[in-house]
Amino acid sequence: MTGTIAANAVDDLAVAKRRVLRIVTRLSNPLVVCNEVLAALDETLGYKRGCIVMRHKPGEPLAVIAHSRDHRAANDQVREIMRVEHLLNLAEPGVIARVIETGRPIIVNDVPSEPAYHEGALEMMSEACVPLIDRAVCVGALNVESPARGRFGEADRLFLATVAALVTPALLRLPLARMN
């Protein structure tokens, strides 16, 4: 699916959007909202790896707020989040950091050829990252990846921007201590 969306995938986007709306409107804990949204994206659309990243104040390190669940043990999951946070804060910005710096989405449909891609998982071939915007300021990013080369297109970007707009208010309810 080279960056385009099949007709049946439009239905999948609609199902995913309804599911995200239910999560955002029914759950009050911001961290649970973020984790459930990532799970919904994986389960309904097959975005196999994702994270939500924020920076509370300019100059502070980027922090992983939510990360895709997988079949790892809890300690391994924590180590993975720490590894991702390290990659996010390297001197040479990766895709996620560039999205947060510019406030503009980035789609990479061949990550091995993208110099700004910091390898998260060997099997990932495509990445889509959209900004989280609050009052015209980029406060973070929603990032998803797929093992399929050419997986993301304009419909995905628009859909993820909608999801980001729905999730951002929940993220802004996080206590300051969690953001540091």
JSON list of N, CA and C in Angstrom, two decimals, residues 7-67:
[
{"chain": "A", "resi": 7, "resn": "ALA", "atom": "N", "xyz": [-9.89, 1.35, -0.08]},
{"chain": "A", "resi": 7, "resn": "ALA", "atom": "CA", "xyz": [-11.28, 1.69, 0.24]},
{"chain": "A", "resi": 7, "resn": "ALA", "atom": "C", "xyz": [-11.71, 1.11, 1.59]},
{"chain": "A", "resi": 8, "resn": "ASN", "atom": "N", "xyz": [-11.37, -0.16, 1.85]},
{"chain": "A", "resi": 8, "resn": "ASN", "atom": "CA", "xyz": [-11.76, -0.75, 3.13]},
{"chain": "A", "resi": 8, "resn": "ASN", "atom": "C", "xyz": [-11.00, -0.13, 4.30]},
{"chain": "A", "resi": 9, "resn": "ALA", "atom": "N", "xyz": [-9.86, 0.49, 4.03]},
{"chain": "A", "resi": 9, "resn": "ALA", "atom": "CA", "xyz": [-9.11, 1.16, 5.08]},
{"chain": "A", "resi": 9, "resn": "ALA", "atom": "C", "xyz": [-9.82, 2.42, 5.55]},
{"chain": "A", "resi": 10, "resn": "VAL", "atom": "N", "xyz": [-10.64, 3.02, 4.69]},
{"chain": "A", "resi": 10, "resn": "VAL", "atom": "CA", "xyz": [-11.43, 4.18, 5.10]},
{"chain": "A", "resi": 10, "resn": "VAL", "atom": "C", "xyz": [-12.37, 3.77, 6.23]},
{"chain": "A", "resi": 11, "resn": "ASP", "atom": "N", "xyz": [-12.98, 2.60, 6.09]},
{"chain": "A", "resi": 11, "resn": "ASP", "atom": "CA", "xyz": [-13.84, 2.07, 7.15]},
{"chain": "A", "resi": 11, "resn": "ASP", "atom": "C", "xyz": [-13.03, 1.84, 8.43]},
{"chain": "A", "resi": 12, "resn": "ASP", "atom": "N", "xyz": [-11.81, 1.32, 8.29]},
{"chain": "A", "resi": 12, "resn": "ASP", "atom": "CA", "xyz": [-10.95, 1.10, 9.45]},
{"chain": "A", "resi": 12, "resn": "ASP", "atom": "C", "xyz": [-10.64, 2.41, 10.16]},
{"chain": "A", "resi": 13, "resn": "LEU", "atom": "N", "xyz": [-10.40, 3.48, 9.39]},
{"chain": "A", "resi": 13, "resn": "LEU", "atom": "CA", "xyz": [-10.15, 4.80, 9.98]},
{"chain": "A", "resi": 13, "resn": "LEU", "atom": "C", "xyz": [-11.37, 5.28, 10.75]},
{"chain": "A", "resi": 14, "resn": "ALA", "atom": "N", "xyz": [-12.55, 5.06, 10.19]},
{"chain": "A", "resi": 14, "resn": "ALA", "atom": "CA", "xyz": [-13.78, 5.48, 10.87]},
{"chain": "A", "resi": 14, "resn": "ALA", "atom": "C", "xyz": [-13.97, 4.71, 12.17]},
{"chain": "A", "resi": 15, "resn": "VAL", "atom": "N", "xyz": [-13.71, 3.42, 12.14]},
{"chain": "A", "resi": 15, "resn": "VAL", "atom": "CA", "xyz": [-13.81, 2.60, 13.36]},
{"chain": "A", "resi": 15, "resn": "VAL", "atom": "C", "xyz": [-12.80, 3.07, 14.39]},
{"chain": "A", "resi": 16, "resn": "ALA", "atom": "N", "xyz": [-11.58, 3.31, 13.96]},
{"chain": "A", "resi": 16, "resn": "ALA", "atom": "CA", "xyz": [-10.54, 3.77, 14.88]},
{"chain": "A", "resi": 16, "resn": "ALA", "atom": "C", "xyz": [-10.89, 5.13, 15.47]},
{"chain": "A", "resi": 17, "resn": "LYS", "atom": "N", "xyz": [-11.43, 6.02, 14.65]},
{"chain": "A", "resi": 17, "resn": "LYS", "atom": "CA", "xyz": [-11.80, 7.35, 15.16]},
{"chain": "A", "resi": 17, "resn": "LYS", "atom": "C", "xyz": [-12.89, 7.24, 16.21]},
{"chain": "A", "resi": 18, "resn": "ARG", "atom": "N", "xyz": [-13.91, 6.41, 15.96]},
{"chain": "A", "resi": 18, "resn": "ARG", "atom": "CA", "xyz": [-14.97, 6.22, 16.96]},
{"chain": "A", "resi": 18, "resn": "ARG", "atom": "C", "xyz": [-14.39, 5.65, 18.26]},
{"chain": "A", "resi": 19, "resn": "ARG", "atom": "N", "xyz": [-13.48, 4.72, 18.12]},
{"chain": "A", "resi": 19, "resn": "ARG", "atom": "CA", "xyz": [-12.87, 4.11, 19.31]},
{"chain": "A", "resi": 19, "resn": "ARG", "atom": "C", "xyz": [-12.05, 5.14, 20.09]},
{"chain": "A", "resi": 20, "resn": "VAL", "atom": "N", "xyz": [-11.28, 5.95, 19.39]},
{"chain": "A", "resi": 20, "resn": "VAL", "atom": "CA", "xyz": [-10.48, 7.00, 20.05]},
{"chain": "A", "resi": 20, "resn": "VAL", "atom": "C", "xyz": [-11.41, 8.00, 20.75]},
{"chain": "A", "resi": 21, "resn": "LEU", "atom": "N", "xyz": [-12.49, 8.39, 20.09]},
{"chain": "A", "resi": 21, "resn": "LEU", "atom": "CA", "xyz": [-13.45, 9.31, 20.70]},
{"chain": "A", "resi": 21, "resn": "LEU", "atom": "C", "xyz": [-14.04, 8.74, 21.98]},
{"chain": "A", "resi": 22, "resn": "ARG", "atom": "N", "xyz": [-14.38, 7.45, 21.96]},
{"chain": "A", "resi": 22, "resn": "ARG", "atom": "CA", "xyz": [-14.91, 6.80, 23.17]},
{"chain": "A", "resi": 22, "resn": "ARG", "atom": "C", "xyz": [-13.87, 6.83, 24.29]},
{"chain": "A", "resi": 23, "resn": "ILE", "atom": "N", "xyz": [-12.63, 6.54, 23.96]},
{"chain": "A", "resi": 23, "resn": "ILE", "atom": "CA", "xyz": [-11.57, 6.53, 24.97]},
{"chain": "A", "resi": 23, "resn": "ILE", "atom": "C", "xyz": [-11.40, 7.92, 25.57]},
{"chain": "A", "resi": 24, "resn": "VAL", "atom": "N", "xyz": [-11.31, 8.92, 24.72]},
{"chain": "A", "resi": 24, "resn": "VAL", "atom": "CA", "xyz": [-11.04, 10.29, 25.18]},
{"chain": "A", "resi": 24, "resn": "VAL", "atom": "C", "xyz": [-12.20, 10.83, 26.01]},
{"chain": "A", "resi": 25, "resn": "THR", "atom": "N", "xyz": [-13.43, 10.48, 25.65]},
{"chain": "A", "resi": 25, "resn": "THR", "atom": "CA", "xyz": [-14.58, 11.03, 26.37]},
{"chain": "A", "resi": 25, "resn": "THR", "atom": "C", "xyz": [-14.94, 10.23, 27.62]},
{"chain": "A", "resi": 26, "resn": "ARG", "atom": "N", "xyz": [-14.55, 8.97, 27.71]},
{"chain": "A", "resi": 26, "resn": "ARG", "atom": "CA", "xyz": [-14.97, 8.15, 28.85]},
{"chain": "A", "resi": 26, "resn": "ARG", "atom": "C", "xyz": [-13.91, 7.98, 29.94]},
{"chain": "A", "resi": 27, "resn": "LEU", "atom": "N", "xyz": [-12.66, 8.19, 29.60]},
{"chain": "A", "resi": 27, "resn": "LEU", "atom": "CA", "xyz": [-11.60, 7.98, 30.57]},
{"chain": "A", "resi": 27, "resn": "LEU", "atom": "C", "xyz": [-11.09, 9.33, 31.07]},
{"chain": "A", "resi": 28, "resn": "SER", "atom": "N", "xyz": [-10.74, 9.39, 32.35]},
{"chain": "A", "resi": 28, "resn": "SER", "atom": "CA", "xyz": [-10.29, 10.67, 32.90]},
{"chain": "A", "resi": 28, "resn": "SER", "atom": "C", "xyz": [-8.79, 10.70, 33.16]},
{"chain": "A", "resi": 29, "resn": "ASN", "atom": "N", "xyz": [-8.16, 9.56, 33.37]},
{"chain": "A", "resi": 29, "resn": "ASN", "atom": "CA", "xyz": [-6.73, 9.53, 33.65]},
{"chain": "A", "resi": 29, "resn": "ASN", "atom": "C", "xyz": [-5.95, 9.74, 32.35]},
{"chain": "A", "resi": 30, "resn": "PRO", "atom": "N", "xyz": [-5.17, 10.83, 32.25]},
{"chain": "A", "resi": 30, "resn": "PRO", "atom": "CA", "xyz": [-4.47, 11.13, 30.99]},
{"chain": "A", "resi": 30, "resn": "PRO", "atom": "C", "xyz": [-3.53, 10.02, 30.52]},
{"chain": "A", "resi": 31, "resn": "LEU", "atom": "N", "xyz": [-2.84, 9.36, 31.45]},
{"chain": "A", "resi": 31, "resn": "LEU", "atom": "CA", "xyz": [-1.92, 8.30, 31.04]},
{"chain": "A", "resi": 31, "resn": "LEU", "atom": "C", "xyz": [-2.68, 7.10, 30.49]},
{"chain": "A", "resi": 32, "resn": "VAL", "atom": "N", "xyz": [-3.81, 6.78, 31.10]},
{"chain": "A", "resi": 32, "resn": "VAL", "atom": "CA", "xyz": [-4.63, 5.68, 30.61]},
{"chain": "A", "resi": 32, "resn": "VAL", "atom": "C", "xyz": [-5.18, 6.03, 29.23]},
{"chain": "A", "resi": 33, "resn": "VAL", "atom": "N", "xyz": [-5.63, 7.28, 29.06]},
{"chain": "A", "resi": 33, "resn": "VAL", "atom": "CA", "xyz": [-6.13, 7.73, 27.75]},
{"chain": "A", "resi": 33, "resn": "VAL", "atom": "C", "xyz": [-5.06, 7.49, 26.68]},
{"chain": "A", "resi": 34, "resn": "CYS", "atom": "N", "xyz": [-3.85, 7.95, 26.95]},
{"chain": "A", "resi": 34, "resn": "CYS", "atom": "CA", "xyz": [-2.77, 7.83, 25.95]},
{"chain": "A", "resi": 34, "resn": "CYS", "atom": "C", "xyz": [-2.45, 6.38, 25.64]},
{"chain": "A", "resi": 35, "resn": "ASN", "atom": "N", "xyz": [-2.34, 5.55, 26.66]},
{"chain": "A", "resi": 35, "resn": "ASN", "atom": "CA", "xyz": [-2.02, 4.14, 26.43]},
{"chain": "A", "resi": 35, "resn": "ASN", "atom": "C", "xyz": [-3.15, 3.43, 25.68]},
{"chain": "A", "resi": 36, "resn": "GLU", "atom": "N", "xyz": [-4.39, 3.73, 26.03]},
{"chain": "A", "resi": 36, "resn": "GLU", "atom": "CA", "xyz": [-5.52, 3.11, 25.34]},
{"chain": "A", "resi": 36, "resn": "GLU", "atom": "C", "xyz": [-5.62, 3.57, 23.89]},
{"chain": "A", "resi": 37, "resn": "VAL", "atom": "N", "xyz": [-5.32, 4.83, 23.63]},
{"chain": "A", "resi": 37, "resn": "VAL", "atom": "CA", "xyz": [-5.34, 5.33, 22.25]},
{"chain": "A", "resi": 37, "resn": "VAL", "atom": "C", "xyz": [-4.28, 4.61, 21.42]},
{"chain": "A", "resi": 38, "resn": "LEU", "atom": "N", "xyz": [-3.08, 4.45, 21.95]},
{"chain": "A", "resi": 38, "resn": "LEU", "atom": "CA", "xyz": [-2.04, 3.72, 21.21]},
{"chain": "A", "resi": 38, "resn": "LEU", "atom": "C", "xyz": [-2.46, 2.28, 20.94]},
{"chain": "A", "resi": 39, "resn": "ALA", "atom": "N", "xyz": [-3.07, 1.64, 21.93]},
{"chain": "A", "resi": 39, "resn": "ALA", "atom": "CA", "xyz": [-3.55, 0.26, 21.74]},
{"chain": "A", "resi": 39, "resn": "ALA", "atom": "C", "xyz": [-4.63, 0.22, 20.66]},
{"chain": "A", "resi": 40, "resn": "ALA", "atom": "N", "xyz": [-5.53, 1.20, 20.67]},
{"chain": "A", "resi": 40, "resn": "ALA", "atom": "CA", "xyz": [-6.60, 1.24, 19.66]},
{"chain": "A", "resi": 40, "resn": "ALA", "atom": "C", "xyz": [-6.03, 1.40, 18.26]},
{"chain": "A", "resi": 41, "resn": "LEU", "atom": "N", "xyz": [-5.01, 2.26, 18.12]},
{"chain": "A", "resi": 41, "resn": "LEU", "atom": "CA", "xyz": [-4.40, 2.46, 16.80]},
{"chain": "A", "resi": 41, "resn": "LEU", "atom": "C", "xyz": [-3.75, 1.17, 16.31]},
{"chain": "A", "resi": 42, "resn": "ASP", "atom": "N", "xyz": [-3.09, 0.47, 17.21]},
{"chain": "A", "resi": 42, "resn": "ASP", "atom": "CA", "xyz": [-2.46, -0.80, 16.85]},
{"chain": "A", "resi": 42, "resn": "ASP", "atom": "C", "xyz": [-3.51, -1.83, 16.46]},
{"chain": "A", "resi": 43, "resn": "GLU", "atom": "N", "xyz": [-4.53, -1.98, 17.30]},
{"chain": "A", "resi": 43, "resn": "GLU", "atom": "CA", "xyz": [-5.53, -3.03, 17.07]},
{"chain": "A", "resi": 43, "resn": "GLU", "atom": "C", "xyz": [-6.41, -2.77, 15.85]},
{"chain": "A", "resi": 44, "resn": "THR", "atom": "N", "xyz": [-6.78, -1.52, 15.60]},
{"chain": "A", "resi": 44, "resn": "THR", "atom": "CA", "xyz": [-7.70, -1.25, 14.50]},
{"chain": "A", "resi": 44, "resn": "THR", "atom": "C", "xyz": [-7.00, -0.96, 13.19]},
{"chain": "A", "resi": 45, "resn": "LEU", "atom": "N", "xyz": [-5.80, -0.38, 13.24]},
{"chain": "A", "resi": 45, "resn": "LEU", "atom": "CA", "xyz": [-5.13, 0.04, 12.01]},
{"chain": "A", "resi": 45, "resn": "LEU", "atom": "C", "xyz": [-3.80, -0.66, 11.76]},
{"chain": "A", "resi": 46, "resn": "GLY", "atom": "N", "xyz": [-3.32, -1.39, 12.75]},
{"chain": "A", "resi": 46, "resn": "GLY", "atom": "CA", "xyz": [-2.07, -2.11, 12.56]},
{"chain": "A", "resi": 46, "resn": "GLY", "atom": "C", "xyz": [-0.83, -1.24, 12.63]},
{"chain": "A", "resi": 47, "resn": "TYR", "atom": "N", "xyz": [-0.95, -0.07, 13.28]},
{"chain": "A", "resi": 47, "resn": "TYR", "atom": "CA", "xyz": [0.25, 0.73, 13.53]},
{"chain": "A", "resi": 47, "resn": "TYR", "atom": "C", "xyz": [0.98, -0.02, 14.64]},
{"chain": "A", "resi": 48, "resn": "LYS", "atom": "N", "xyz": [2.05, -0.69, 14.33]},
{"chain": "A", "resi": 48, "resn": "LYS", "atom": "CA", "xyz": [2.63, -1.67, 15.24]},
{"chain": "A", "resi": 48, "resn": "LYS", "atom": "C", "xyz": [3.47, -1.12, 16.37]},
{"chain": "A", "resi": 49, "resn": "ARG", "atom": "N", "xyz": [3.85, 0.09, 16.30]},
{"chain": "A", "resi": 49, "resn": "ARG", "atom": "CA", "xyz": [4.69, 0.67, 17.35]},
{"chain": "A", "resi": 49, "resn": "ARG", "atom": "C", "xyz": [4.35, 2.14, 17.43]},
{"chain": "A", "resi": 50, "resn": "GLY", "atom": "N", "xyz": [4.19, 2.65, 18.62]},
{"chain": "A", "resi": 50, "resn": "GLY", "atom": "CA", "xyz": [3.85, 4.06, 18.74]},
{"chain": "A", "resi": 50, "resn": "GLY", "atom": "C", "xyz": [4.23, 4.62, 20.08]},
{"chain": "A", "resi": 51, "resn": "CYS", "atom": "N", "xyz": [4.28, 5.94, 20.13]},
{"chain": "A", "resi": 51, "resn": "CYS", "atom": "CA", "xyz": [4.54, 6.62, 21.40]},
{"chain": "A", "resi": 51, "resn": "CYS", "atom": "C", "xyz": [3.98, 8.03, 21.35]},
{"chain": "A", "resi": 52, "resn": "ILE", "atom": "N", "xyz": [3.74, 8.55, 22.53]},
{"chain": "A", "resi": 52, "resn": "ILE", "atom": "CA", "xyz": [3.35, 9.94, 22.68]},
{"chain": "A", "resi": 52, "resn": "ILE", "atom": "C", "xyz": [4.43, 10.58, 23.51]},
{"chain": "A", "resi": 53, "resn": "VAL", "atom": "N", "xyz": [4.97, 11.67, 22.99]},
{"chain": "A", "resi": 53, "resn": "VAL", "atom": "CA", "xyz": [6.13, 12.33, 23.58]},
{"chain": "A", "resi": 53, "resn": "VAL", "atom": "C", "xyz": [5.77, 13.78, 23.87]},
{"chain": "A", "resi": 54, "resn": "MET", "atom": "N", "xyz": [6.25, 14.30, 24.99]},
{"chain": "A", "resi": 54, "resn": "MET", "atom": "CA", "xyz": [6.01, 15.71, 25.31]},
{"chain": "A", "resi": 54, "resn": "MET", "atom": "C", "xyz": [7.26, 16.34, 25.92]},
{"chain": "A", "resi": 55, "resn": "ARG", "atom": "N", "xyz": [7.27, 17.66, 25.84]},
{"chain": "A", "resi": 55, "resn": "ARG", "atom": "CA", "xyz": [8.26, 18.48, 26.53]},
{"chain": "A", "resi": 55, "resn": "ARG", "atom": "C", "xyz": [7.45, 19.54, 27.26]},
{"chain": "A", "resi": 56, "resn": "HIS", "atom": "N", "xyz": [7.54, 19.55, 28.60]},
{"chain": "A", "resi": 56, "resn": "HIS", "atom": "CA", "xyz": [6.70, 20.48, 29.35]},
{"chain": "A", "resi": 56, "resn": "HIS", "atom": "C", "xyz": [7.08, 21.94, 29.11]},
{"chain": "A", "resi": 57, "resn": "LYS", "atom": "N", "xyz": [8.39, 22.22, 29.13]},
{"chain": "A", "resi": 57, "resn": "LYS", "atom": "CA", "xyz": [8.85, 23.59, 28.93]},
{"chain": "A", "resi": 57, "resn": "LYS", "atom": "C", "xyz": [9.99, 23.58, 27.92]},
{"chain": "A", "resi": 58, "resn": "PRO", "atom": "N", "xyz": [10.17, 24.66, 27.17]},
{"chain": "A", "resi": 58, "resn": "PRO", "atom": "CA", "xyz": [11.30, 24.73, 26.24]},
{"chain": "A", "resi": 58, "resn": "PRO", "atom": "C", "xyz": [12.62, 24.48, 26.97]},
{"chain": "A", "resi": 59, "resn": "GLY", "atom": "N", "xyz": [13.48, 23.72, 26.34]},
{"chain": "A", "resi": 59, "resn": "GLY", "atom": "CA", "xyz": [14.78, 23.43, 26.93]},
{"chain": "A", "resi": 59, "resn": "GLY", "atom": "C", "xyz": [14.81, 22.19, 27.80]},
{"chain": "A", "resi": 60, "resn": "GLU", "atom": "N", "xyz": [13.64, 21.71, 28.23]},
{"chain": "A", "resi": 60, "resn": "GLU", "atom": "CA", "xyz": [13.60, 20.50, 29.03]},
{"chain": "A", "resi": 60, "resn": "GLU", "atom": "C", "xyz": [13.69, 19.28, 28.12]},
{"chain": "A", "resi": 61, "resn": "PRO", "atom": "N", "xyz": [14.17, 18.15, 28.65]},
{"chain": "A", "resi": 61, "resn": "PRO", "atom": "CA", "xyz": [14.26, 16.95, 27.82]},
{"chain": "A", "resi": 61, "resn": "PRO", "atom": "C", "xyz": [12.88, 16.46, 27.38]},
{"chain": "A", "resi": 62, "resn": "LEU", "atom": "N", "xyz": [12.85, 15.80, 26.24]},
{"chain": "A", "resi": 62, "resn": "LEU", "atom": "CA", "xyz": [11.62, 15.16, 25.78]},
{"chain": "A", "resi": 62, "resn": "LEU", "atom": "C", "xyz": [11.36, 13.94, 26.65]},
{"chain": "A", "resi": 63, "resn": "ALA", "atom": "N", "xyz": [10.09, 13.68, 26.94]},
{"chain": "A", "resi": 63, "resn": "ALA", "atom": "CA", "xyz": [9.72, 12.55, 27.79]},
{"chain": "A", "resi": 63, "resn": "ALA", "atom": "C", "xyz": [8.67, 11.71, 27.08]},
{"chain": "A", "resi": 64, "resn": "VAL", "atom": "N", "xyz": [8.82, 10.40, 27.18]},
{"chain": "A", "resi": 64, "resn": "VAL", "atom": "CA", "xyz": [7.81, 9.47, 26.66]},
{"chain": "A", "resi": 64, "resn": "VAL", "atom": "C", "xyz": [6.67, 9.43, 27.67]},
{"chain": "A", "resi": 65, "resn": "ILE", "atom": "N", "xyz": [5.49, 9.83, 27.25]},
{"chain": "A", "resi": 65, "resn": "ILE", "atom": "CA", "xyz": [4.31, 9.82, 28.10]},
{"chain": "A", "resi": 65, "resn": "ILE", "atom": "C", "xyz": [3.58, 8.49, 27.99]},
{"chain": "A", "resi": 66, "resn": "ALA", "atom": "N", "xyz": [3.56, 7.93, 26.80]},
{"chain": "A", "resi": 66, "resn": "ALA", "atom": "CA", "xyz": [2.93, 6.63, 26.57]},
{"chain": "A", "resi": 66, "resn": "ALA", "atom": "C", "xyz": [3.71, 5.92, 25.47]},
{"chain": "A", "resi": 67, "resn": "HIS", "atom": "N", "xyz": [3.76, 4.61, 25.57]},
{"chain": "A", "resi": 67, "resn": "HIS", "atom": "CA", "xyz": [4.48, 3.79, 24.59]},
{"chain": "A", "resi": 67, "resn": "HIS", "atom": "C", "xyz": [3.64, 2.56, 24.31]}
]
